C-alpha atoms as one frame of an Amber mdcrd trajectory, in Angstrom:
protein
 -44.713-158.239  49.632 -44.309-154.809  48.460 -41.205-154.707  46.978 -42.095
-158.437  45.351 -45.203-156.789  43.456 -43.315-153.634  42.366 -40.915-155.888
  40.524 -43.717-157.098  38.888 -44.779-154.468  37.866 -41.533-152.771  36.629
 -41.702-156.343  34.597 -44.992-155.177  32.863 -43.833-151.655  32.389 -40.374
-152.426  30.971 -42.319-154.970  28.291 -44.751-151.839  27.256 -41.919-149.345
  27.320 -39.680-151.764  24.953 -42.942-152.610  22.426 -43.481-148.636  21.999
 -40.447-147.908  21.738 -38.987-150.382  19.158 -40.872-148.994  15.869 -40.154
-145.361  17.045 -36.385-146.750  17.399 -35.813-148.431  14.732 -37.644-146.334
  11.711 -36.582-143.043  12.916 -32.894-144.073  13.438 -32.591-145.743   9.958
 -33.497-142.529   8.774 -31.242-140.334  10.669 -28.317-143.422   9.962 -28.919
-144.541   6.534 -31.524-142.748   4.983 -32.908-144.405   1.666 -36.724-144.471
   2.777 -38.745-146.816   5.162 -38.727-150.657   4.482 -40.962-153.132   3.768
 -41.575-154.235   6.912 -40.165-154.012  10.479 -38.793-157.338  10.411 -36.611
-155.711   7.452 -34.868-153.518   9.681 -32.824-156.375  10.485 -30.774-155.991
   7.304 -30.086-152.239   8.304 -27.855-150.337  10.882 -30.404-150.898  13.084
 -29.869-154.621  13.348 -28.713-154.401  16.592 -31.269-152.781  18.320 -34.055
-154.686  16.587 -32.646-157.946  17.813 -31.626-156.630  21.200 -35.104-155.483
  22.128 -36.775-158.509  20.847 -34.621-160.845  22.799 -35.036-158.350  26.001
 -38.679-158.297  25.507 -38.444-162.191  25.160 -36.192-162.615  28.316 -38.617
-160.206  30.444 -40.890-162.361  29.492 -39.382-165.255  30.963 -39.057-163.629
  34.135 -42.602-162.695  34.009 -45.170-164.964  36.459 -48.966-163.997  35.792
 -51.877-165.028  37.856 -51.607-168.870  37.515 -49.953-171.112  35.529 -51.607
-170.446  32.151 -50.253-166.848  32.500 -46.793-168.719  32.531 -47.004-171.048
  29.846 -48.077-167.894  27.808 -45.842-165.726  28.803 -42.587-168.282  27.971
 -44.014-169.049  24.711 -44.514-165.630  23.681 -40.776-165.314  24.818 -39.536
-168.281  23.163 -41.037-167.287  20.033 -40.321-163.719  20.474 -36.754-164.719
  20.421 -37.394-166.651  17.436 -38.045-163.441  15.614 -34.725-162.100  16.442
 -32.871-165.168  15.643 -34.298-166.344  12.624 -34.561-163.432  10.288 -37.280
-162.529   7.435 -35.760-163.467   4.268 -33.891-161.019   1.984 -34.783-159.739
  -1.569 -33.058-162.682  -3.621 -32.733-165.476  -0.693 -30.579-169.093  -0.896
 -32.674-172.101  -0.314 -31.445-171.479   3.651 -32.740-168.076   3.839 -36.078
-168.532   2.076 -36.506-171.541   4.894 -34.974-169.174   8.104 -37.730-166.972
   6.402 -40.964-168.985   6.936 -39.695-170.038  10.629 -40.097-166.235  11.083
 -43.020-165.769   9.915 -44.347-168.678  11.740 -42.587-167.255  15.078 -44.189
-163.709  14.685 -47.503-165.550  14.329 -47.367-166.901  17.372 -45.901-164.191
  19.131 -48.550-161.442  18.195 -51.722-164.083  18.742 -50.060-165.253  22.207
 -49.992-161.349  22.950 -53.533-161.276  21.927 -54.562-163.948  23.853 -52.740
-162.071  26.899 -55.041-159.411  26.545 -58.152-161.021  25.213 -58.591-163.513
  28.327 -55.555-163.190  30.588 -54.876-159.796  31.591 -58.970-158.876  31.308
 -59.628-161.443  34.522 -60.586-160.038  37.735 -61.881-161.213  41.622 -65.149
-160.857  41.042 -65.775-157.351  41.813 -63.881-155.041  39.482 -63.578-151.730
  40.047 -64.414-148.851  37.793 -60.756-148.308  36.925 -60.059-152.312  36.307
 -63.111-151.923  33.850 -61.370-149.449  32.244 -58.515-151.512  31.977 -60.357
-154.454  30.507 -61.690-152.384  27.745 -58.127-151.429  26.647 -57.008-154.788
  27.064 -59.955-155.504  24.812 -59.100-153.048  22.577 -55.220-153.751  22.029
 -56.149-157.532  21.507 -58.198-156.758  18.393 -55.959-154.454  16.902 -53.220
-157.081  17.518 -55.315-159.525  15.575 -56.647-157.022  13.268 -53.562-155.908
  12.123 -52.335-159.908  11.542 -55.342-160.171   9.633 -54.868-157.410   7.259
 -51.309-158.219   6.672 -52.160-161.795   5.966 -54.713-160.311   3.050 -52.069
-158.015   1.809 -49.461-160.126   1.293 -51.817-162.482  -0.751 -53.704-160.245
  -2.790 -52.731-156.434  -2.766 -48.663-156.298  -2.318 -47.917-154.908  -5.551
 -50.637-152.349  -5.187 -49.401-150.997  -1.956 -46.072-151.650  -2.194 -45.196
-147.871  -1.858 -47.153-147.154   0.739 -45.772-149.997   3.311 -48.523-150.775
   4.584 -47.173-153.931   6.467 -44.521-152.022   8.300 -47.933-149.228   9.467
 -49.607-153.060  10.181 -46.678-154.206  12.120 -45.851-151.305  14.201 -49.413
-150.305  15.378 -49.364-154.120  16.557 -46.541-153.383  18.414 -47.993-150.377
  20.084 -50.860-151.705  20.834 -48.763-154.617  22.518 -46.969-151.878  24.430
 -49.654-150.293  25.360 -51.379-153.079  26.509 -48.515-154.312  29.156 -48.029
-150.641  30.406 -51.758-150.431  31.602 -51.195-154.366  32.954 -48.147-152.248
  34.816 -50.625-149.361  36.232 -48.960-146.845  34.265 -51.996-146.367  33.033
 -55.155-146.163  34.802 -54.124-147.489  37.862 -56.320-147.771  40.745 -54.012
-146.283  43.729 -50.460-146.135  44.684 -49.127-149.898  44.303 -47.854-149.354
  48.250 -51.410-149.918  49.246 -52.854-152.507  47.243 -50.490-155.345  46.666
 -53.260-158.000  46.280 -54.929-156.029  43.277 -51.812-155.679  41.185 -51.733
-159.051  40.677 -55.090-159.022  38.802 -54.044-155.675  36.797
């Protein structure tokens, strides 16, 4: 039983660790590999040297996610649609500066799969991960009020992009403020699964309480 929940939650911590790490990855080693500025957006990362590792972590992330079994079945469902659209953000790319019919089309199924991806991470952490027995304890409160927390950013951040991209792009063009929107989503998705992992604020050593990890 031990060993089962550990691998459960190296599932949650590899998930956090990949979400932190792929903005960090991606914008710093564009910079030290190409140079030429930050993009647009981190979904525009995928027409740089970096293509690779953006995909790769997506589809990990995604596949992880597949793997993943929550409390119940709603945890499930949740967790293989995030994946399946997850992947979707990998595979169908955000269009380029002057797309083709075909590209301007692969664009909008993007945009459609990162919708669903961040508000299904959201919902994670709005309702799923925030559940308890009854009788939380101080640290599981704790817990809840980050889960809290990285839910609205999550949906914060969708929110402001959304606004952005239909009234102020020109304006803020320069200062990319839907890659800033994108990545602190992404952390805050990271972050989020890493305290669901009790790498942060975790109540005791997982050896002795592998009926509360499930409820994380």
């Amino acid at each position: 039983m031990t060993a089962f929940v550990r691998s459960y939650l190296f599932l949650r911590r590899a998930i956090g660790v990949l979400g932190i790490l792929l903005p960090i990855v991606v914008i710093v080693g564009k910079e030290l590999l190409e140079g030429g500025g930050l993009l647009g957006s981190l979904s525009g990362y995928y027409y740089s040297d970096l293509r690779n590792v953006f995909v790769g972590t997506l589809c990990a992330i995604g596949v992880f996610l597949i793997a993943y079994r929550g409390y119940g079945r709603l945890d499930d469902i949740a967790a293989n649609v995030a994946a399946i659209a997850g992947i979707g953000v990998a595979l169908f790319p955000t269009q380029p500066v002057s797309p083709t019919p075909t590209q301007h089309a692969i664009g909008v199924a993007h945009l459609v799969f990162a919708a669903i991806f961040f508000l299904t991470l959201a919902f994670f952490c709005l309702f799923l991960f925030t559940r308890d027995d009854g009788a939380p304890t101080k640290r599981k409160r704790s817990r809840n009020a980050v889960y809290r927390t990285c839910g609205i950013v999550m949906l914060a951040c969708l929110v402001l992009i959304v606004l952005n991209g239909l009234f102020f792009s020109a304006a803020t063009a320069d200062l990319h403020p839907t890659l800033w929107l994108e990545s602190l989503a992404v952390f805050a998705f990271g972050f989020a699964w890493l305290t669901k992992g009790e790498t942060l604020l975790g109540d005791q050593p997982q050896s002795q309480a592998p009926a509360q990890a499930s409820l994380a």
